[in-house]
Amino acid sequence: MSPSFFPQDTAAYLLPAWQTHGCAGSLPAALRPADRAQAYQAQWALLQACGESGIGWKIAATSQAGQQHIGVSGPLAGRLLASRRHTAGARISLQGNRMRVIEAEFAFRMGRDLQGTVAQPLTVAQVMAAVEALHLAIEIPNSRYVNFVTAGEGALIADFACACHVVLGETVQQDWRALDLAAHPVNVQINGQHVAQGQGANVLGDPRWALTWLANELIGHGRCLQAGDTVITGTCVVPVPVTEDDVVTVDFGALGTLSVTLTR
Protein backbone atom coordinates (compact mmCIF):
# COMPACT_ATOMS: atom_id res chain seq x y z
CA MET A 1 0.00 0.00 0.00
CA SER A 2 1.27 3.45 -0.87
CA PRO A 3 2.34 5.39 2.24
CA SER A 4 0.28 8.34 0.99
CA PHE A 5 -2.99 6.38 0.90
CA PHE A 6 -5.01 6.17 4.12
CA PRO A 7 -8.08 3.91 3.83
CA GLN A 8 -9.72 5.49 6.88
CA ASP A 9 -9.82 8.84 5.04
CA THR A 10 -11.60 7.26 2.07
CA ALA A 11 -14.06 5.60 4.45
CA ALA A 12 -14.70 8.88 6.27
CA TYR A 13 -15.50 10.55 2.95
CA LEU A 14 -18.05 7.86 2.01
CA LEU A 15 -19.62 7.29 5.43
CA PRO A 16 -22.12 10.21 5.54
CA ALA A 17 -23.57 9.26 2.16
CA TRP A 18 -23.85 5.63 3.23
CA GLN A 19 -25.64 6.55 6.45
CA THR A 20 -28.10 9.03 4.90
CA HIS A 21 -28.70 7.46 1.47
CA GLY A 22 -27.01 10.57 0.15
CA CYS A 23 -24.39 11.24 -2.48
CA ALA A 24 -20.65 11.59 -2.02
CA GLY A 25 -19.66 12.66 -5.50
CA SER A 26 -16.41 11.43 -7.04
CA LEU A 27 -13.52 10.45 -4.80
CA PRO A 28 -10.83 13.15 -4.61
CA ALA A 29 -7.52 12.03 -6.09
CA ALA A 30 -5.84 11.65 -2.69
CA LEU A 31 -8.59 9.28 -1.51
CA ARG A 32 -8.69 7.12 -4.63
CA PRO A 33 -7.33 3.56 -4.24
CA ALA A 34 -4.52 2.80 -6.67
CA ASP A 35 -5.33 -0.91 -6.93
CA ARG A 36 -7.58 -3.64 -5.56
CA ALA A 37 -5.48 -4.10 -2.45
CA GLN A 38 -6.00 -0.48 -1.43
CA ALA A 39 -9.66 -0.63 -2.45
CA TYR A 40 -10.39 -3.58 -0.15
CA GLN A 41 -8.52 -1.85 2.68
CA ALA A 42 -10.83 1.15 2.23
CA GLN A 43 -13.87 -1.15 2.12
CA TRP A 44 -12.85 -2.75 5.40
CA ALA A 45 -12.34 0.69 6.93
CA LEU A 46 -15.83 1.73 5.80
CA LEU A 47 -17.34 -1.37 7.41
CA GLN A 48 -15.62 -0.50 10.69
CA ALA A 49 -16.73 3.13 10.42
CA CYS A 50 -20.36 2.07 9.92
CA GLY A 51 -20.26 0.44 13.35
CA GLU A 52 -22.44 -2.51 12.43
CA SER A 53 -22.04 -6.13 11.49
CA GLY A 54 -21.46 -7.46 8.03
CA ILE A 55 -23.74 -10.39 7.15
CA GLY A 56 -21.70 -11.51 4.19
CA TRP A 57 -20.81 -10.49 0.65
CA LYS A 58 -22.12 -9.57 -2.76
CA ILE A 59 -20.47 -10.15 -6.11
CA ALA A 60 -20.90 -7.31 -8.60
CA ALA A 61 -20.19 -7.21 -12.34
CA THR A 62 -20.54 -10.95 -12.93
CA SER A 63 -21.29 -10.56 -16.64
CA GLN A 64 -19.05 -9.17 -19.35
CA ALA A 65 -21.71 -6.62 -20.26
CA GLY A 66 -21.87 -5.46 -16.64
CA GLN A 67 -18.10 -5.16 -16.44
CA GLN A 68 -17.97 -3.09 -19.61
CA HIS A 69 -20.85 -0.91 -18.41
CA ILE A 70 -18.94 0.26 -15.33
CA GLY A 71 -15.44 -0.05 -16.76
CA VAL A 72 -13.96 -2.72 -14.51
CA SER A 73 -11.53 -5.56 -15.24
CA GLY A 74 -13.58 -8.31 -13.61
CA PRO A 75 -16.03 -9.08 -10.79
CA LEU A 76 -16.00 -7.02 -7.59
CA ALA A 77 -16.59 -8.13 -3.98
CA GLY A 78 -18.65 -5.94 -1.65
CA ARG A 79 -19.96 -6.14 1.89
CA LEU A 80 -23.58 -6.70 2.92
CA LEU A 81 -24.66 -5.02 6.16
CA ALA A 82 -27.18 -6.23 8.72
CA SER A 83 -29.23 -3.02 8.64
CA ARG A 84 -30.08 -3.54 4.97
CA ARG A 85 -31.04 -7.20 5.09
CA HIS A 86 -34.78 -7.83 4.65
CA THR A 87 -37.13 -10.80 4.63
CA ALA A 88 -39.63 -11.94 1.99
CA GLY A 89 -42.47 -9.49 1.38
CA ALA A 90 -40.57 -6.50 2.76
CA ARG A 91 -41.42 -2.91 1.86
CA ILE A 92 -38.27 -0.98 0.96
CA SER A 93 -37.90 2.72 0.16
CA LEU A 94 -36.15 3.83 -3.01
CA GLN A 95 -35.31 7.19 -1.44
CA GLY A 96 -31.82 8.26 -2.50
CA ASN A 97 -31.39 5.31 -4.86
CA ARG A 98 -29.68 6.38 -8.09
CA MET A 99 -29.42 2.97 -9.72
CA ARG A 100 -33.12 2.01 -9.48
CA VAL A 101 -32.86 -1.58 -10.59
CA ILE A 102 -33.44 -4.97 -9.00
CA GLU A 103 -31.44 -8.14 -9.50
CA ALA A 104 -32.54 -11.77 -9.04
CA GLU A 105 -29.79 -13.83 -7.41
CA PHE A 106 -28.81 -17.12 -5.83
CA ALA A 107 -27.51 -16.71 -2.27
CA PHE A 108 -25.31 -19.24 -0.50
CA ARG A 109 -24.90 -19.40 3.30
CA MET A 110 -21.58 -20.74 4.50
CA GLY A 111 -21.46 -23.50 7.11
CA ARG A 112 -17.78 -23.13 7.97
CA ASP A 113 -14.76 -20.93 7.38
CA LEU A 114 -12.93 -21.34 4.08
CA GLN A 115 -9.22 -20.94 4.63
CA GLY A 116 -6.80 -21.27 1.73
CA THR A 117 -3.71 -19.92 0.06
CA VAL A 118 -3.00 -17.92 -3.07
CA ALA A 119 -0.61 -20.64 -4.23
CA GLN A 120 -3.35 -23.29 -4.13
CA PRO A 121 -6.71 -21.75 -5.06
CA LEU A 122 -9.81 -23.42 -3.70
CA THR A 123 -11.77 -25.61 -6.09
CA VAL A 124 -15.50 -25.49 -6.74
CA ALA A 125 -15.88 -28.80 -4.90
CA GLN A 126 -14.02 -27.48 -1.84
CA VAL A 127 -16.09 -24.31 -1.74
CA MET A 128 -19.43 -26.02 -2.24
CA ALA A 129 -18.62 -28.52 0.50
CA ALA A 130 -18.52 -25.58 2.91
CA VAL A 131 -21.98 -24.30 1.89
CA GLU A 132 -24.70 -24.88 4.46
CA ALA A 133 -27.78 -23.64 2.59
CA LEU A 134 -29.18 -21.95 -0.48
CA HIS A 135 -31.53 -18.95 -0.44
CA LEU A 136 -33.27 -16.93 -3.15
CA ALA A 137 -32.42 -13.23 -3.13
CA ILE A 138 -33.42 -9.88 -4.58
CA GLU A 139 -30.73 -7.23 -4.55
CA ILE A 140 -31.58 -3.52 -4.74
CA PRO A 141 -28.13 -2.04 -5.36
CA ASN A 142 -27.09 1.59 -5.06
CA SER A 143 -23.98 3.71 -5.33
CA ARG A 144 -22.89 6.65 -3.28
CA TYR A 145 -21.27 8.26 -6.34
CA VAL A 146 -23.03 10.75 -8.62
CA ASN A 147 -21.84 8.80 -11.66
CA PHE A 148 -21.04 5.23 -10.66
CA VAL A 149 -20.46 4.27 -14.30
CA THR A 150 -17.25 6.32 -14.42
CA ALA A 151 -16.20 6.00 -10.75
CA GLY A 152 -13.57 3.35 -11.47
CA GLU A 153 -12.84 -0.09 -10.09
CA GLY A 154 -11.06 0.98 -6.91
CA ALA A 155 -13.67 3.54 -5.94
CA LEU A 156 -16.51 1.08 -6.52
CA ILE A 157 -14.88 -1.60 -4.36
CA ALA A 158 -14.28 0.94 -1.58
CA ASP A 159 -18.01 1.75 -1.66
CA PHE A 160 -19.07 -1.87 -0.97
CA ALA A 161 -19.30 -2.55 -4.74
CA CYS A 162 -22.69 -0.81 -4.98
CA ALA A 163 -24.24 -2.83 -2.15
CA CYS A 164 -27.40 -1.57 -0.51
CA HIS A 165 -30.58 -3.55 0.24
CA VAL A 166 -30.95 -7.29 -0.10
CA VAL A 167 -34.10 -9.39 0.39
CA LEU A 168 -33.38 -12.98 1.43
CA GLY A 169 -35.90 -15.80 1.24
CA GLU A 170 -36.12 -18.73 3.60
CA THR A 171 -33.76 -21.67 3.27
CA VAL A 172 -34.49 -23.55 0.04
CA GLN A 173 -35.84 -26.95 1.05
CA GLN A 174 -35.57 -28.68 -2.34
CA ASP A 175 -32.50 -30.76 -3.19
CA TRP A 176 -30.80 -27.88 -5.00
CA ARG A 177 -27.42 -29.65 -5.08
CA ALA A 178 -28.87 -32.10 -7.59
CA LEU A 179 -29.82 -29.28 -9.97
CA ASP A 180 -27.78 -27.68 -12.74
CA LEU A 181 -27.84 -24.14 -11.35
CA ALA A 182 -26.21 -22.78 -14.50
CA ALA A 183 -29.16 -23.93 -16.60
CA HIS A 184 -31.79 -23.08 -13.99
CA PRO A 185 -34.34 -20.53 -15.32
CA VAL A 186 -35.15 -17.32 -13.45
CA ASN A 187 -38.06 -14.98 -14.25
CA VAL A 188 -39.02 -11.54 -12.97
CA GLN A 189 -42.48 -9.99 -12.73
CA ILE A 190 -43.26 -6.33 -12.00
CA ASN A 191 -46.83 -5.70 -10.84
CA GLY A 192 -47.86 -9.09 -12.20
CA GLN A 193 -46.33 -8.55 -15.65
CA HIS A 194 -43.44 -10.68 -16.89
CA VAL A 195 -40.48 -8.37 -17.63
CA ALA A 196 -37.29 -10.43 -17.65
CA GLN A 197 -35.93 -13.94 -18.00
CA GLY A 198 -32.48 -15.35 -17.38
CA GLN A 199 -30.60 -18.28 -15.94
CA GLY A 200 -27.79 -19.12 -13.55
CA ALA A 201 -25.23 -19.18 -16.37
CA ASN A 202 -25.44 -15.38 -16.51
CA VAL A 203 -23.46 -15.36 -13.23
CA LEU A 204 -19.86 -15.98 -14.34
CA GLY A 205 -21.11 -19.09 -16.12
CA ASP A 206 -22.48 -20.69 -12.93
CA PRO A 207 -23.34 -19.27 -9.46
CA ARG A 208 -21.10 -21.94 -7.93
CA TRP A 209 -18.15 -20.69 -9.99
CA ALA A 210 -18.93 -17.16 -8.81
CA LEU A 211 -18.86 -18.26 -5.17
CA THR A 212 -15.52 -19.95 -5.77
CA TRP A 213 -14.16 -16.78 -7.38
CA LEU A 214 -15.16 -14.81 -4.27
CA ALA A 215 -13.58 -17.30 -1.88
CA ASN A 216 -10.26 -17.02 -3.70
CA GLU A 217 -10.53 -13.25 -4.19
CA LEU A 218 -10.88 -12.76 -0.44
CA ILE A 219 -7.96 -15.07 0.33
CA GLY A 220 -5.87 -13.06 -2.11
CA HIS A 221 -6.55 -9.95 -0.04
CA GLY A 222 -6.02 -11.39 3.42
CA ARG A 223 -9.60 -12.36 4.28
CA CYS A 224 -11.83 -15.39 3.88
CA LEU A 225 -15.42 -16.53 3.76
CA GLN A 226 -16.59 -17.38 7.29
CA ALA A 227 -19.25 -19.57 8.81
CA GLY A 228 -22.58 -17.73 8.72
CA ASP A 229 -21.66 -15.49 5.80
CA THR A 230 -24.35 -15.10 3.16
CA VAL A 231 -23.14 -14.48 -0.38
CA ILE A 232 -25.36 -13.14 -3.16
CA THR A 233 -23.58 -14.27 -6.28
CA GLY A 234 -24.75 -11.83 -8.98
CA THR A 235 -27.81 -11.25 -11.10
CA CYS A 236 -29.26 -14.06 -13.21
CA VAL A 237 -31.18 -11.53 -15.33
CA VAL A 238 -30.30 -8.20 -16.90
CA PRO A 239 -30.87 -5.64 -14.09
CA VAL A 240 -34.55 -4.67 -14.17
CA PRO A 241 -35.53 -0.96 -13.89
CA VAL A 242 -37.97 -0.23 -11.07
CA THR A 243 -39.76 2.72 -9.53
CA GLU A 244 -41.82 3.55 -6.44
CA ASP A 245 -44.89 1.39 -5.76
CA ASP A 246 -43.62 -1.51 -7.89
CA VAL A 247 -44.24 -5.02 -6.57
CA VAL A 248 -41.38 -7.23 -7.71
CA THR A 249 -41.54 -11.04 -7.78
CA VAL A 250 -38.63 -13.25 -8.77
CA ASP A 251 -39.55 -16.79 -9.79
CA PHE A 252 -36.94 -19.54 -9.53
CA GLY A 253 -39.30 -22.29 -10.66
CA ALA A 254 -39.08 -25.40 -8.47
CA LEU A 255 -36.95 -23.50 -5.95
CA GLY A 256 -39.70 -21.00 -5.19
CA THR A 257 -40.52 -17.31 -5.49
CA LEU A 258 -39.61 -14.15 -3.58
CA SER A 259 -41.27 -10.72 -3.55
CA VAL A 260 -40.60 -7.15 -2.42
CA THR A 261 -42.59 -3.92 -2.58
CA LEU A 262 -40.76 -0.69 -3.38
CA THR A 263 -42.10 2.42 -1.68
CA ARG A 264 -41.77 6.19 -1.69
Tab-separated table of C-alpha atoms in Angstrom:
chain	number	residue	atom	x	y	z
A	1	MET	CA	0.000	0.000	0.000
A	2	SER	CA	1.272	3.452	-0.872
A	3	PRO	CA	2.339	5.387	2.242
A	4	SER	CA	0.279	8.337	0.987
A	5	PHE	CA	-2.993	6.382	0.903
A	6	PHE	CA	-5.013	6.170	4.120
A	7	PRO	CA	-8.077	3.906	3.829
A	8	GLN	CA	-9.721	5.489	6.880
A	9	ASP	CA	-9.818	8.838	5.039
A	10	THR	CA	-11.602	7.258	2.075
A	11	ALA	CA	-14.063	5.601	4.452
A	12	ALA	CA	-14.702	8.884	6.268
A	13	TYR	CA	-15.500	10.554	2.952
A	14	LEU	CA	-18.048	7.862	2.007
A	15	LEU	CA	-19.615	7.293	5.435
A	16	PRO	CA	-22.123	10.210	5.539
A	17	ALA	CA	-23.568	9.258	2.158
A	18	TRP	CA	-23.852	5.626	3.230
A	19	GLN	CA	-25.642	6.550	6.453
A	20	THR	CA	-28.101	9.025	4.904
A	21	HIS	CA	-28.702	7.460	1.467
A	22	GLY	CA	-27.012	10.575	0.145
A	23	CYS	CA	-24.393	11.242	-2.476
A	24	ALA	CA	-20.647	11.587	-2.019
A	25	GLY	CA	-19.657	12.662	-5.496
A	26	SER	CA	-16.411	11.430	-7.041
A	27	LEU	CA	-13.523	10.447	-4.801
A	28	PRO	CA	-10.831	13.151	-4.605
A	29	ALA	CA	-7.522	12.032	-6.086
A	30	ALA	CA	-5.843	11.650	-2.691
A	31	LEU	CA	-8.590	9.277	-1.506
A	32	ARG	CA	-8.695	7.120	-4.632
A	33	PRO	CA	-7.330	3.559	-4.245
A	34	ALA	CA	-4.517	2.805	-6.672
A	35	ASP	CA	-5.331	-0.913	-6.929
A	36	ARG	CA	-7.583	-3.637	-5.564
A	37	ALA	CA	-5.480	-4.104	-2.454
A	38	GLN	CA	-5.997	-0.479	-1.431
A	39	ALA	CA	-9.661	-0.628	-2.451
A	40	TYR	CA	-10.391	-3.581	-0.154
A	41	GLN	CA	-8.524	-1.847	2.676
A	42	ALA	CA	-10.831	1.147	2.232
A	43	GLN	CA	-13.868	-1.149	2.118
A	44	TRP	CA	-12.854	-2.754	5.405
A	45	ALA	CA	-12.337	0.693	6.927
A	46	LEU	CA	-15.833	1.730	5.796
A	47	LEU	CA	-17.343	-1.369	7.409
A	48	GLN	CA	-15.616	-0.501	10.689
A	49	ALA	CA	-16.728	3.133	10.416
A	50	CYS	CA	-20.362	2.068	9.925
A	51	GLY	CA	-20.263	0.442	13.353
A	52	GLU	CA	-22.440	-2.511	12.426
A	53	SER	CA	-22.042	-6.127	11.492
A	54	GLY	CA	-21.464	-7.462	8.035
A	55	ILE	CA	-23.735	-10.389	7.152
A	56	GLY	CA	-21.696	-11.513	4.186
A	57	TRP	CA	-20.811	-10.489	0.654
A	58	LYS	CA	-22.117	-9.574	-2.765
A	59	ILE	CA	-20.468	-10.149	-6.113
A	60	ALA	CA	-20.898	-7.313	-8.602
A	61	ALA	CA	-20.186	-7.215	-12.339
A	62	THR	CA	-20.545	-10.947	-12.926
A	63	SER	CA	-21.291	-10.561	-16.639
A	64	GLN	CA	-19.046	-9.172	-19.352
A	65	ALA	CA	-21.708	-6.620	-20.262
A	66	GLY	CA	-21.873	-5.462	-16.644
A	67	GLN	CA	-18.097	-5.156	-16.440
A	68	GLN	CA	-17.974	-3.091	-19.607
A	69	HIS	CA	-20.849	-0.908	-18.412
A	70	ILE	CA	-18.939	0.257	-15.325
A	71	GLY	CA	-15.445	-0.048	-16.764
A	72	VAL	CA	-13.956	-2.724	-14.514
A	73	SER	CA	-11.531	-5.561	-15.236
A	74	GLY	CA	-13.584	-8.310	-13.605
A	75	PRO	CA	-16.035	-9.082	-10.788
A	76	LEU	CA	-15.997	-7.018	-7.592
A	77	ALA	CA	-16.586	-8.129	-3.982
A	78	GLY	CA	-18.648	-5.943	-1.655
A	79	ARG	CA	-19.964	-6.145	1.892
A	80	LEU	CA	-23.582	-6.697	2.921
A	81	LEU	CA	-24.656	-5.020	6.158
A	82	ALA	CA	-27.178	-6.228	8.718
A	83	SER	CA	-29.231	-3.015	8.642
A	84	ARG	CA	-30.085	-3.540	4.974
A	85	ARG	CA	-31.041	-7.200	5.086
A	86	HIS	CA	-34.783	-7.831	4.645
A	87	THR	CA	-37.131	-10.799	4.630
A	88	ALA	CA	-39.627	-11.939	1.990
A	89	GLY	CA	-42.467	-9.494	1.384
A	90	ALA	CA	-40.569	-6.501	2.763
A	91	ARG	CA	-41.424	-2.913	1.859
A	92	ILE	CA	-38.272	-0.978	0.964
A	93	SER	CA	-37.905	2.717	0.164
A	94	LEU	CA	-36.145	3.833	-3.009
A	95	GLN	CA	-35.309	7.189	-1.437
A	96	GLY	CA	-31.819	8.256	-2.495
A	97	ASN	CA	-31.390	5.311	-4.858
A	98	ARG	CA	-29.680	6.380	-8.088
A	99	MET	CA	-29.421	2.966	-9.724
A	100	ARG	CA	-33.125	2.014	-9.484
A	101	VAL	CA	-32.855	-1.582	-10.588
A	102	ILE	CA	-33.442	-4.973	-9.000
A	103	GLU	CA	-31.444	-8.140	-9.495
A	104	ALA	CA	-32.537	-11.769	-9.037
A	105	GLU	CA	-29.788	-13.825	-7.413
A	106	PHE	CA	-28.805	-17.122	-5.834
A	107	ALA	CA	-27.506	-16.713	-2.275
A	108	PHE	CA	-25.307	-19.244	-0.499
A	109	ARG	CA	-24.901	-19.403	3.295
A	110	MET	CA	-21.583	-20.743	4.501
A	111	GLY	CA	-21.460	-23.499	7.115
A	112	ARG	CA	-17.779	-23.133	7.968
A	113	ASP	CA	-14.758	-20.934	7.377
A	114	LEU	CA	-12.926	-21.340	4.084
A	115	GLN	CA	-9.218	-20.938	4.628
A	116	GLY	CA	-6.805	-21.271	1.728
A	117	THR	CA	-3.709	-19.922	0.058
A	118	VAL	CA	-2.999	-17.919	-3.066
A	119	ALA	CA	-0.612	-20.636	-4.229
A	120	GLN	CA	-3.350	-23.294	-4.125
A	121	PRO	CA	-6.705	-21.746	-5.057
A	122	LEU	CA	-9.814	-23.419	-3.700
A	123	THR	CA	-11.768	-25.613	-6.093
A	124	VAL	CA	-15.498	-25.487	-6.736
A	125	ALA	CA	-15.879	-28.798	-4.900
A	126	GLN	CA	-14.023	-27.484	-1.837
A	127	VAL	CA	-16.092	-24.309	-1.739
A	128	MET	CA	-19.433	-26.020	-2.237
A	129	ALA	CA	-18.624	-28.524	0.499
A	130	ALA	CA	-18.518	-25.577	2.912
A	131	VAL	CA	-21.983	-24.300	1.890
A	132	GLU	CA	-24.701	-24.882	4.460
A	133	ALA	CA	-27.775	-23.641	2.590
A	134	LEU	CA	-29.183	-21.948	-0.485
A	135	HIS	CA	-31.527	-18.945	-0.444
A	136	LEU	CA	-33.267	-16.927	-3.146
A	137	ALA	CA	-32.420	-13.230	-3.131
A	138	ILE	CA	-33.422	-9.877	-4.577
A	139	GLU	CA	-30.731	-7.228	-4.550
A	140	ILE	CA	-31.580	-3.517	-4.740
A	141	PRO	CA	-28.132	-2.039	-5.360
A	142	ASN	CA	-27.089	1.590	-5.056
A	143	SER	CA	-23.979	3.713	-5.329
A	144	ARG	CA	-22.886	6.650	-3.275
A	145	TYR	CA	-21.273	8.259	-6.345
A	146	VAL	CA	-23.028	10.747	-8.618
A	147	ASN	CA	-21.843	8.799	-11.661
A	148	PHE	CA	-21.043	5.229	-10.659
A	149	VAL	CA	-20.463	4.274	-14.302
A	150	THR	CA	-17.248	6.318	-14.416
A	151	ALA	CA	-16.204	6.002	-10.753
A	152	GLY	CA	-13.570	3.350	-11.474
A	153	GLU	CA	-12.837	-0.088	-10.091
A	154	GLY	CA	-11.060	0.977	-6.907
A	155	ALA	CA	-13.673	3.542	-5.940
A	156	LEU	CA	-16.510	1.077	-6.519
A	157	ILE	CA	-14.883	-1.600	-4.356
A	158	ALA	CA	-14.281	0.942	-1.580
A	159	ASP	CA	-18.009	1.749	-1.662
A	160	PHE	CA	-19.067	-1.871	-0.967
A	161	ALA	CA	-19.302	-2.550	-4.736
A	162	CYS	CA	-22.687	-0.807	-4.983
A	163	ALA	CA	-24.237	-2.830	-2.149
A	164	CYS	CA	-27.396	-1.565	-0.506
A	165	HIS	CA	-30.581	-3.545	0.243
A	166	VAL	CA	-30.951	-7.293	-0.096
A	167	VAL	CA	-34.099	-9.389	0.392
A	168	LEU	CA	-33.381	-12.978	1.426
A	169	GLY	CA	-35.896	-15.795	1.244
A	170	GLU	CA	-36.124	-18.727	3.602
A	171	THR	CA	-33.758	-21.666	3.268
A	172	VAL	CA	-34.491	-23.554	0.044
A	173	GLN	CA	-35.840	-26.953	1.051
A	174	GLN	CA	-35.566	-28.677	-2.335
A	175	ASP	CA	-32.505	-30.756	-3.186
A	176	TRP	CA	-30.799	-27.877	-4.998
A	177	ARG	CA	-27.422	-29.646	-5.085
A	178	ALA	CA	-28.874	-32.097	-7.588
A	179	LEU	CA	-29.818	-29.276	-9.968
A	180	ASP	CA	-27.776	-27.675	-12.738
A	181	LEU	CA	-27.838	-24.143	-11.354
A	182	ALA	CA	-26.210	-22.779	-14.505
A	183	ALA	CA	-29.160	-23.929	-16.605
A	184	HIS	CA	-31.794	-23.079	-13.989
A	185	PRO	CA	-34.341	-20.531	-15.321
A	186	VAL	CA	-35.153	-17.320	-13.452
A	187	ASN	CA	-38.057	-14.979	-14.255
A	188	VAL	CA	-39.023	-11.541	-12.967
A	189	GLN	CA	-42.480	-9.986	-12.733
A	190	ILE	CA	-43.261	-6.330	-12.004
A	191	ASN	CA	-46.832	-5.702	-10.838
A	192	GLY	CA	-47.859	-9.088	-12.205
A	193	GLN	CA	-46.333	-8.546	-15.645
A	194	HIS	CA	-43.443	-10.680	-16.888
A	195	VAL	CA	-40.482	-8.373	-17.634
A	196	ALA	CA	-37.287	-10.434	-17.651
A	197	GLN	CA	-35.929	-13.937	-17.995
A	198	GLY	CA	-32.479	-15.355	-17.379
A	199	GLN	CA	-30.596	-18.276	-15.935
A	200	GLY	CA	-27.794	-19.116	-13.551
A	201	ALA	CA	-25.232	-19.184	-16.367
A	202	ASN	CA	-25.441	-15.376	-16.506
A	203	VAL	CA	-23.461	-15.361	-13.233
A	204	LEU	CA	-19.862	-15.976	-14.336
A	205	GLY	CA	-21.106	-19.091	-16.122
A	206	ASP	CA	-22.477	-20.693	-12.931
A	207	PRO	CA	-23.337	-19.274	-9.464
A	208	ARG	CA	-21.099	-21.941	-7.925
A	209	TRP	CA	-18.154	-20.687	-9.986
A	210	ALA	CA	-18.927	-17.159	-8.814
A	211	LEU	CA	-18.859	-18.255	-5.165
A	212	THR	CA	-15.520	-19.951	-5.771
A	213	TRP	CA	-14.157	-16.785	-7.383
A	214	LEU	CA	-15.162	-14.810	-4.273
A	215	ALA	CA	-13.582	-17.296	-1.880
A	216	ASN	CA	-10.263	-17.021	-3.700
A	217	GLU	CA	-10.526	-13.246	-4.194
A	218	LEU	CA	-10.877	-12.763	-0.438
A	219	ILE	CA	-7.963	-15.075	0.328
A	220	GLY	CA	-5.868	-13.063	-2.106
A	221	HIS	CA	-6.552	-9.954	-0.040
A	222	GLY	CA	-6.018	-11.393	3.422
A	223	ARG	CA	-9.604	-12.359	4.281
A	224	CYS	CA	-11.830	-15.390	3.876
A	225	LEU	CA	-15.424	-16.526	3.764
A	226	GLN	CA	-16.590	-17.378	7.289
A	227	ALA	CA	-19.254	-19.573	8.811
A	228	GLY	CA	-22.575	-17.734	8.722
A	229	ASP	CA	-21.662	-15.490	5.800
A	230	THR	CA	-24.352	-15.104	3.157
A	231	VAL	CA	-23.141	-14.481	-0.383
A	232	ILE	CA	-25.359	-13.139	-3.156
A	233	THR	CA	-23.584	-14.270	-6.285
A	234	GLY	CA	-24.748	-11.833	-8.981
A	235	THR	CA	-27.806	-11.252	-11.098
A	236	CYS	CA	-29.260	-14.061	-13.209
A	237	VAL	CA	-31.182	-11.534	-15.333
A	238	VAL	CA	-30.304	-8.201	-16.895
A	239	PRO	CA	-30.872	-5.638	-14.090
A	240	VAL	CA	-34.551	-4.668	-14.169
A	241	PRO	CA	-35.526	-0.963	-13.893
A	242	VAL	CA	-37.969	-0.226	-11.069
A	243	THR	CA	-39.763	2.719	-9.526
A	244	GLU	CA	-41.817	3.547	-6.443
A	245	ASP	CA	-44.892	1.387	-5.759
A	246	ASP	CA	-43.625	-1.508	-7.892
A	247	VAL	CA	-44.238	-5.017	-6.568
A	248	VAL	CA	-41.377	-7.233	-7.706
A	249	THR	CA	-41.537	-11.038	-7.785
A	250	VAL	CA	-38.630	-13.248	-8.770
A	251	ASP	CA	-39.551	-16.788	-9.794
A	252	PHE	CA	-36.942	-19.543	-9.526
A	253	GLY	CA	-39.305	-22.289	-10.656
A	254	ALA	CA	-39.080	-25.396	-8.466
A	255	LEU	CA	-36.950	-23.504	-5.954
A	256	GLY	CA	-39.697	-20.999	-5.189
A	257	THR	CA	-40.517	-17.311	-5.492
A	258	LEU	CA	-39.610	-14.146	-3.581
A	259	SER	CA	-41.269	-10.715	-3.545
A	260	VAL	CA	-40.598	-7.145	-2.422
A	261	THR	CA	-42.591	-3.918	-2.582
A	262	LEU	CA	-40.760	-0.685	-3.383
A	263	THR	CA	-42.096	2.422	-1.676
A	264	ARG	CA	-41.767	6.190	-1.694
